[in-house]
mmCIF file of C-alpha atoms in Angstrom:
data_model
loop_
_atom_site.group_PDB
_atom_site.id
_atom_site.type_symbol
_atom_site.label_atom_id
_atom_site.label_comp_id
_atom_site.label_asym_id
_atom_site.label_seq_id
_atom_site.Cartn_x
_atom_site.Cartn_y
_atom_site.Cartn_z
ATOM 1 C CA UNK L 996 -151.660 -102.113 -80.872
ATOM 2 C CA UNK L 997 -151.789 -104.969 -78.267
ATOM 3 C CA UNK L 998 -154.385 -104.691 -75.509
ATOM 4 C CA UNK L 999 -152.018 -103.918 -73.059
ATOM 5 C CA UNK L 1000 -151.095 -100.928 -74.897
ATOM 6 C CA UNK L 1001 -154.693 -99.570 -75.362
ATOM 7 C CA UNK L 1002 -155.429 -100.370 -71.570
ATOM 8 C CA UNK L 1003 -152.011 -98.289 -70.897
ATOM 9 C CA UNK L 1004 -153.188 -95.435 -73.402
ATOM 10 C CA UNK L 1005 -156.377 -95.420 -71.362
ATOM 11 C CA UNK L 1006 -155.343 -94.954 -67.946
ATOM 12 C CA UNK L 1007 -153.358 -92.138 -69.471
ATOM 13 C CA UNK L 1008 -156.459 -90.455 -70.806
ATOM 14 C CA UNK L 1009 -158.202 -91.073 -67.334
ATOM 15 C CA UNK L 1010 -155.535 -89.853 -64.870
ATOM 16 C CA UNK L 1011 -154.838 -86.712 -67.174
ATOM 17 C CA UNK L 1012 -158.815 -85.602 -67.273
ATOM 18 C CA UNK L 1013 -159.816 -84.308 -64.463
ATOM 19 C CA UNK L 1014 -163.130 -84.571 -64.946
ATOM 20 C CA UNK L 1015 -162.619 -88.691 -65.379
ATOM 21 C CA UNK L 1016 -160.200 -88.998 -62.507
ATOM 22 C CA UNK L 1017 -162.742 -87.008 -59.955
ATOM 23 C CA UNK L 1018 -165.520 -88.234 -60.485
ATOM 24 C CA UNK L 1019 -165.173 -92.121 -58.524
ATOM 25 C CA UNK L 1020 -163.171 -90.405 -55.928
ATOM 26 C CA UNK L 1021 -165.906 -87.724 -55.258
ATOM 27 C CA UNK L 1022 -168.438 -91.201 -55.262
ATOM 28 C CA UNK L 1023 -166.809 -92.600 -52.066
ATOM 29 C CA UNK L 1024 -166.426 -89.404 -50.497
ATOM 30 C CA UNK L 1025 -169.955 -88.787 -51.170
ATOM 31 C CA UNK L 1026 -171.531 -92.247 -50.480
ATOM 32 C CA UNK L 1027 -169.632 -93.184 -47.276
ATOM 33 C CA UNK L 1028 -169.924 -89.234 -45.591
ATOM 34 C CA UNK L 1029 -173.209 -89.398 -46.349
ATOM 35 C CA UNK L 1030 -173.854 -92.446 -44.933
ATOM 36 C CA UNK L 1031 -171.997 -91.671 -41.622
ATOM 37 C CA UNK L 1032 -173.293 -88.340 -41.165
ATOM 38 C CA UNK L 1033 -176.915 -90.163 -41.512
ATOM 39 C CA UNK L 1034 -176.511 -92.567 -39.324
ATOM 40 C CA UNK L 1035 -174.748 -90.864 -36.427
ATOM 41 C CA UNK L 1036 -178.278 -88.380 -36.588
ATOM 42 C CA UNK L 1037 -180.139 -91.666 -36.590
ATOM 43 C CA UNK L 1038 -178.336 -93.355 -33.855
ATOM 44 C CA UNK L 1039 -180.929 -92.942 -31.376
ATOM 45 C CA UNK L 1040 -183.860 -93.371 -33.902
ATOM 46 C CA UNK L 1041 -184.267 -97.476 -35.361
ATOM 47 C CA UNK L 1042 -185.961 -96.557 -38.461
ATOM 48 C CA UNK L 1043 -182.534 -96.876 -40.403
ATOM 49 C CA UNK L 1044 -181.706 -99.920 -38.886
ATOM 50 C CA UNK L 1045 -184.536 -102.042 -39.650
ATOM 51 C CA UNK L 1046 -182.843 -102.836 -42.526
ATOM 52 C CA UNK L 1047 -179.448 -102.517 -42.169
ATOM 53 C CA UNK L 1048 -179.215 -102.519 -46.094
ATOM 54 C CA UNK L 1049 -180.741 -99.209 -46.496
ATOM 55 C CA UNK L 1050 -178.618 -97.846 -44.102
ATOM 56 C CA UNK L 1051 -175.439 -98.883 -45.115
ATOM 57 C CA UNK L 1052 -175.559 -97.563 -48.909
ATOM 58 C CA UNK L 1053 -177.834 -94.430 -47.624
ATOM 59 C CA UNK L 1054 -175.389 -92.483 -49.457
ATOM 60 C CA UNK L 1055 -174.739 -94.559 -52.067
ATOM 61 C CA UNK L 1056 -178.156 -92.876 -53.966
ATOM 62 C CA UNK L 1057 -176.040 -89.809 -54.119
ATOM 63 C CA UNK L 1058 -172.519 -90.879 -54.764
ATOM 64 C CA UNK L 1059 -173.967 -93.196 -57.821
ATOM 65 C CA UNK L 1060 -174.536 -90.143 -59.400
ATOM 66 C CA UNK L 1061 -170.365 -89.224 -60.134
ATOM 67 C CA UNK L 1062 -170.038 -92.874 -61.100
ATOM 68 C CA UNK L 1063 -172.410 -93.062 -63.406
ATOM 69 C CA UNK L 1064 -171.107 -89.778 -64.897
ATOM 70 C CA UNK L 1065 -167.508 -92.140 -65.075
ATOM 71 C CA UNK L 1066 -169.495 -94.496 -67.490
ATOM 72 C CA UNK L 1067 -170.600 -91.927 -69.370
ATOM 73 C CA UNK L 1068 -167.300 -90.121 -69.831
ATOM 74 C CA UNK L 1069 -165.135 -92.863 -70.491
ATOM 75 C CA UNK L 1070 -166.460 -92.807 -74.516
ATOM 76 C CA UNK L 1071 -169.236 -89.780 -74.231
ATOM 77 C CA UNK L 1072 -166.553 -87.630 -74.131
ATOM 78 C CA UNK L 1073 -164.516 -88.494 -76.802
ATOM 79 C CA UNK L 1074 -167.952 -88.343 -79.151
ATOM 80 C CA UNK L 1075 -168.320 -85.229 -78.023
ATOM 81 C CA UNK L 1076 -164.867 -83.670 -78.899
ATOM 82 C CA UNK L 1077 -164.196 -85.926 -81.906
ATOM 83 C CA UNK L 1078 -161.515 -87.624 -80.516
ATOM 84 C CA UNK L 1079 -162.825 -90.832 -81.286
ATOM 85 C CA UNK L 1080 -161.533 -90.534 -84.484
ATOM 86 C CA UNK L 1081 -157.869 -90.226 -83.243
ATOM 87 C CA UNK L 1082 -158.359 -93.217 -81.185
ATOM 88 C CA UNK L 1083 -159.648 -95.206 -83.652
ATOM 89 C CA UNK L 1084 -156.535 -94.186 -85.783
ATOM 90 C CA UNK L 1085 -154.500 -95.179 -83.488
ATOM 91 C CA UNK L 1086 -156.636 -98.528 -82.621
ATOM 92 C CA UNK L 1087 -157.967 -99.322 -85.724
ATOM 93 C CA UNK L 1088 -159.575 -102.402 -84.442
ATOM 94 C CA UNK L 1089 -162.932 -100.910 -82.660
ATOM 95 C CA UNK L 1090 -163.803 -103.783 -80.798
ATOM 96 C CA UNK L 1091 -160.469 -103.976 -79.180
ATOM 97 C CA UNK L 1092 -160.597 -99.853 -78.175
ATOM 98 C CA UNK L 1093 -163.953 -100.471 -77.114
ATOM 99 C CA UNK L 1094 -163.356 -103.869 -74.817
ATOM 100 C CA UNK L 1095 -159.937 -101.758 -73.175
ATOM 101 C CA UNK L 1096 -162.301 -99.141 -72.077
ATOM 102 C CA UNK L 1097 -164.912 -101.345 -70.480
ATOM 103 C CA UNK L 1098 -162.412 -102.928 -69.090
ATOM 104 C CA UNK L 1099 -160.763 -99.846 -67.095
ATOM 105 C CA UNK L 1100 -164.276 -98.945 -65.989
ATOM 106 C CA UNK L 1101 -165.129 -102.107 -64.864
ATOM 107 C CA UNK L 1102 -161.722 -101.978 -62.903
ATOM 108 C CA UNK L 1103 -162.326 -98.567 -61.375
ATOM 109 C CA UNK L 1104 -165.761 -99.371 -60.541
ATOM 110 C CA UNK L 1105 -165.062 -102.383 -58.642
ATOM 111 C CA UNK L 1106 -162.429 -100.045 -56.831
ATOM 112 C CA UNK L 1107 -165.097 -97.984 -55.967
ATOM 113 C CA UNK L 1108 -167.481 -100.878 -55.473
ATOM 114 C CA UNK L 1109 -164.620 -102.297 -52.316
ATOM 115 C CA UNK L 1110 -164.648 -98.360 -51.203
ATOM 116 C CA UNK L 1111 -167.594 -97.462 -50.680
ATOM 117 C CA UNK L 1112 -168.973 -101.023 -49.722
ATOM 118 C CA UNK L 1113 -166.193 -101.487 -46.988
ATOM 119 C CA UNK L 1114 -166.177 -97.432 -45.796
ATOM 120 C CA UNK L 1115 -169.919 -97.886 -45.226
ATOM 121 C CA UNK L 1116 -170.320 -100.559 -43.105
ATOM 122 C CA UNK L 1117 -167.330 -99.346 -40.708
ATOM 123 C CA UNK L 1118 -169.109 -95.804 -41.072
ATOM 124 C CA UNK L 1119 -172.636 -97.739 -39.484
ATOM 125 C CA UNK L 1120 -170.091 -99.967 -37.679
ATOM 126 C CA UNK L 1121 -169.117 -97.038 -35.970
ATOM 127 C CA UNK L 1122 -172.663 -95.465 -35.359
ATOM 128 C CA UNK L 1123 -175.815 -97.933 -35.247
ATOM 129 C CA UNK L 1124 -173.516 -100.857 -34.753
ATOM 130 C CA UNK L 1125 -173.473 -103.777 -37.626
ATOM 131 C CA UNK L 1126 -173.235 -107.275 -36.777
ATOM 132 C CA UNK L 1127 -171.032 -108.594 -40.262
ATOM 133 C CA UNK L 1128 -172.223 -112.496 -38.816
ATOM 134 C CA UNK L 1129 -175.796 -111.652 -39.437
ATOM 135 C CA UNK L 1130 -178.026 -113.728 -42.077
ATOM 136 C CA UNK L 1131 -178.136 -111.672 -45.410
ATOM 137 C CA UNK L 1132 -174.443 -109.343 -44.974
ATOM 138 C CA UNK L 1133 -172.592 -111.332 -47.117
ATOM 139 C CA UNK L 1134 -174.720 -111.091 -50.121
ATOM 140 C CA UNK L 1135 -175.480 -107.298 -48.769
ATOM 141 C CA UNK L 1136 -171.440 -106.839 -49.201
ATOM 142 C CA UNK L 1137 -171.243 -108.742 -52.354
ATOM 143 C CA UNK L 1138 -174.233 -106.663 -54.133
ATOM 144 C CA UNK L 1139 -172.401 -103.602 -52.702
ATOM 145 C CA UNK L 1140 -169.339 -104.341 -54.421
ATOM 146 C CA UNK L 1141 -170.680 -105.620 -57.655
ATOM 147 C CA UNK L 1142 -173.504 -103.087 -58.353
ATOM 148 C CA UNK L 1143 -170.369 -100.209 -59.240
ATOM 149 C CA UNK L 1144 -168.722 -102.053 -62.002
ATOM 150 C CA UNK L 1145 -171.859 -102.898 -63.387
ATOM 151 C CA UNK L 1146 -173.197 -99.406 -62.933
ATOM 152 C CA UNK L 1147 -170.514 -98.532 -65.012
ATOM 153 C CA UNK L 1148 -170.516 -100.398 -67.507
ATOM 154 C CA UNK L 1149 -174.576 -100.028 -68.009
ATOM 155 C CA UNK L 1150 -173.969 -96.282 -68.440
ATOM 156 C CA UNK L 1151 -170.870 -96.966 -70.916
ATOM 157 C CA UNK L 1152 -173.104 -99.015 -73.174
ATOM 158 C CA UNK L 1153 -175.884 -96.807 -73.230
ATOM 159 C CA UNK L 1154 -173.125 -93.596 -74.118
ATOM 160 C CA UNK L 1155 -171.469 -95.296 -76.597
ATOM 161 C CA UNK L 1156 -175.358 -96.478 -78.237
ATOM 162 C CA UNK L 1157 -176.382 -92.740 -78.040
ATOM 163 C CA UNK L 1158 -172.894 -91.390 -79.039
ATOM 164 C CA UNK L 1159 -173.371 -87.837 -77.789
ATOM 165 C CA UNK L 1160 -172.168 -86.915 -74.261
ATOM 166 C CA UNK L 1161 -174.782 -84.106 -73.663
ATOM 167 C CA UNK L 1162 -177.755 -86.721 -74.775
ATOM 168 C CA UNK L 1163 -176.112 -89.530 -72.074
ATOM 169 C CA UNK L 1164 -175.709 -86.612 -69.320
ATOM 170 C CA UNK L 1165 -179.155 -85.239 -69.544
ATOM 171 C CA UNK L 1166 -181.093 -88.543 -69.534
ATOM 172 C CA UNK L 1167 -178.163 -91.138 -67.512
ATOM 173 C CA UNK L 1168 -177.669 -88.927 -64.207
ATOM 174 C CA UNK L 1169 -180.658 -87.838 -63.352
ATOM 175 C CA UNK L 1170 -182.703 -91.135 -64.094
ATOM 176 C CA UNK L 1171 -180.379 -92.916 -61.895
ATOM 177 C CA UNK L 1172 -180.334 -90.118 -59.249
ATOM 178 C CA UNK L 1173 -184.317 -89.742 -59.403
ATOM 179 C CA UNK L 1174 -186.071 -91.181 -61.979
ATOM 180 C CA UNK L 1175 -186.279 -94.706 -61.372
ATOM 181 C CA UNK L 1176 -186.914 -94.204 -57.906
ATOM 182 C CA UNK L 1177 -190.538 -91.539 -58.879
ATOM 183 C CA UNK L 1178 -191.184 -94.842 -61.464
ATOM 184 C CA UNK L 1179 -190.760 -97.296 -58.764
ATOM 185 C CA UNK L 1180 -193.284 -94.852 -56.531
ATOM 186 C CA UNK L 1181 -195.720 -95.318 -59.102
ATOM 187 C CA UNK L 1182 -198.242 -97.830 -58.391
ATOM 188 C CA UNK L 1183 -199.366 -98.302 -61.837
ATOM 189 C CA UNK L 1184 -195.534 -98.303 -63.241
ATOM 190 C CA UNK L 1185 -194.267 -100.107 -60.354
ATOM 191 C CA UNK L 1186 -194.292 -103.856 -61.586
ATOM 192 C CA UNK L 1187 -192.147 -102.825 -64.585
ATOM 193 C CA UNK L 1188 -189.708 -100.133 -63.057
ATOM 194 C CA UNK L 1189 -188.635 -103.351 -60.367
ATOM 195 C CA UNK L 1190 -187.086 -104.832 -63.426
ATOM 196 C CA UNK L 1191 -184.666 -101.991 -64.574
ATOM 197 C CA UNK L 1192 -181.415 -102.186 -63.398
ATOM 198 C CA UNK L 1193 -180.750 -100.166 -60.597
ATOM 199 C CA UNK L 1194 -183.715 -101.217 -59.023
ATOM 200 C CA UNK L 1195 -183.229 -104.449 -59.262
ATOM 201 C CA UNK L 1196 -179.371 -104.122 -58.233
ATOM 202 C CA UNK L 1197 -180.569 -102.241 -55.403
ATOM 203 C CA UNK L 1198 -182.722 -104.437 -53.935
ATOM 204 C CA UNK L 1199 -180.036 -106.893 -54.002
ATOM 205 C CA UNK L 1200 -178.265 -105.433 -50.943
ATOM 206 C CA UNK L 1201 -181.482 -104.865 -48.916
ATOM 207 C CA UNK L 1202 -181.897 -107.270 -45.938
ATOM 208 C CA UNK L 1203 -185.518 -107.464 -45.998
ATOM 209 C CA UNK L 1204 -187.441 -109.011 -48.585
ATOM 210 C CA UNK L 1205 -190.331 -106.153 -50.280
ATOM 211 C CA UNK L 1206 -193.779 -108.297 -50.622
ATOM 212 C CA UNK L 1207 -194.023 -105.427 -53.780
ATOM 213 C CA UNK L 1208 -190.748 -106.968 -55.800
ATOM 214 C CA UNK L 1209 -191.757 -110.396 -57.939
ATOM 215 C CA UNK L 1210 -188.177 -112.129 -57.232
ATOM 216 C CA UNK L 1211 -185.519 -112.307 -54.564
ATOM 217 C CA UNK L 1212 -182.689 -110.686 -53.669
ATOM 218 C CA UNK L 1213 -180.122 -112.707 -55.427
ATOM 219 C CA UNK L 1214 -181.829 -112.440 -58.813
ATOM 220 C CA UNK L 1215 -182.200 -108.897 -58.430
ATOM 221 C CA UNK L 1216 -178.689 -109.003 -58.690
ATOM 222 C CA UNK L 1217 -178.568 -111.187 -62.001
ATOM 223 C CA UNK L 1218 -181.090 -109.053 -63.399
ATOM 224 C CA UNK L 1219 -178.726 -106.161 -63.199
ATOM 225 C CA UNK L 1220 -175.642 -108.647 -64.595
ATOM 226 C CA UNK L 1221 -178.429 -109.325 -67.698
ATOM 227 C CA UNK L 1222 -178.522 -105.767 -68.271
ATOM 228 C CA UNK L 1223 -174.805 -104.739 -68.409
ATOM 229 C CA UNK L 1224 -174.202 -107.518 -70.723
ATOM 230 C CA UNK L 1225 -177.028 -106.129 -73.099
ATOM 231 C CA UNK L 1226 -176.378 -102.696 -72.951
ATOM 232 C CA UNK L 1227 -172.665 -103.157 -73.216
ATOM 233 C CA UNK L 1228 -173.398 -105.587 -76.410
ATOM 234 C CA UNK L 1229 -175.454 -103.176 -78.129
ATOM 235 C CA UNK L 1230 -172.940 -100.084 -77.400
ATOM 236 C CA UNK L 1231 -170.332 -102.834 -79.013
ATOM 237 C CA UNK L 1232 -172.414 -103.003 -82.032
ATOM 238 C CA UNK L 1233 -173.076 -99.449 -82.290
ATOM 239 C CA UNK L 1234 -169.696 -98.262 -82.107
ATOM 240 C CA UNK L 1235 -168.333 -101.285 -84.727
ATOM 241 C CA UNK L 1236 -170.924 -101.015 -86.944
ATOM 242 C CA UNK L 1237 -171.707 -97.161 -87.193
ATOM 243 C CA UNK L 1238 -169.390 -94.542 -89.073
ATOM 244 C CA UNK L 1239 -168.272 -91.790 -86.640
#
């Protein structure tokens, strides 16, 4: 099968699952209501606006949750049901099944990426006022917009290195939706934790530089690029060189 025939076989599997085809819609509509409805309460109050970064992807720390979830059902769930093995029937060539996924998450994520990224910043538009000219928004936008795909990605690697959907579920979504954040709390812990990558990614779209974080802004964001290529390598490996 060509590429464009896996990719094709993909989206079909994606747009008839409704659990894969929910879950970066219900991002969005999490990160950019959230976001709004936090920032109209806050309109009178300047703590979210001293940096403008934080208040911008305020709901982004819940609607990463769902698209991290995407990552992990785009292969978890086909380990889990043991339709891998039907897909590798038909695509006998794993690497090529393997690169057509990442490649329809990394498209769906950078949908969601443009979303939320662009929904946001009218939503504090809207409510605190945002001045788009200011020094800093353009790499805020950009790190906005690249952190989904990558997001994705990080947590398809991972899924397809553990290979079981219930092992990817129970540690993926709730690290990213609390766990790095307690490690980062953690005075002892917190010179390491800056390095993993949603912390690092995260910091990328934050206006104001954190005298507690040992690079800047822009390297928080390769830091996260360093990881996705990793993680996605050694899922690559796993699934080509493992029987399943």
């Amino acid at each position: 099968m060509t590429t464009t025939l896996v990719l094709r076989s993909e989206w079909t599997k994606l747009t008839t699952l409704v659990s894969q085809w929910s879950a970066p819609l219900l991002s969005v509509v999490l990160s950019v209501g959230i976001t709004f409805l936090v920032n109209v309460n806050y309109s009178d109050d300047g703590s979210l606006t001293e940096d403008k970064g934080v208040g911008i992807f305020y709901g982004f720390n819940f609607g990463q949750v769902p698209l991290a979830c995407l990552g992990i059902l785009l292969i978890g769930q086909e380990f889990n049901s043991g339709t891998i093995r039907a897909s590798l029937t038909a695509v006998p060539h794993r690497g090529r099944l393997y690169a057509a996924k990442a490649l329809l998450g990394a498209g769906l994520g950078l949908l969601v990426g443009l979303l939320t990224t662009g929904g946001s910043m009218l939503a504090v538009a809207g409510t605190t006022g945002l001045d788009l000219s200011a020094p800093g928004m353009l790499r805020t936008a950009v790190a906005g917009v690249l952190y989904c795909p990558m997001l994705v990605l990080i947590c398809f690697g991972i899924t397809a290195c553990f290979r079981n959907l219930s092992a990817a579920l129970g540690l993926l979504t709730p690290l990213v939706f609390f766990g790095t954040t307690a490690l980062a709390a953690i005075p002892g812990v917190r010179v390491v934790a800056q390095y993993l990558p949603d912390r690092a990614g995260q910091y990328a779209w934050k206006q104001q530089p954190d005298p507690h974080i040992a690079f800047g802004h822009w390297t928080g964001l390769l830091l996260m690029a360093a990881w996705t290529v990793l993680l996605l390598w050694l899922g690559h490996r796993s699934l080509t060189r493992k029987d399943v």
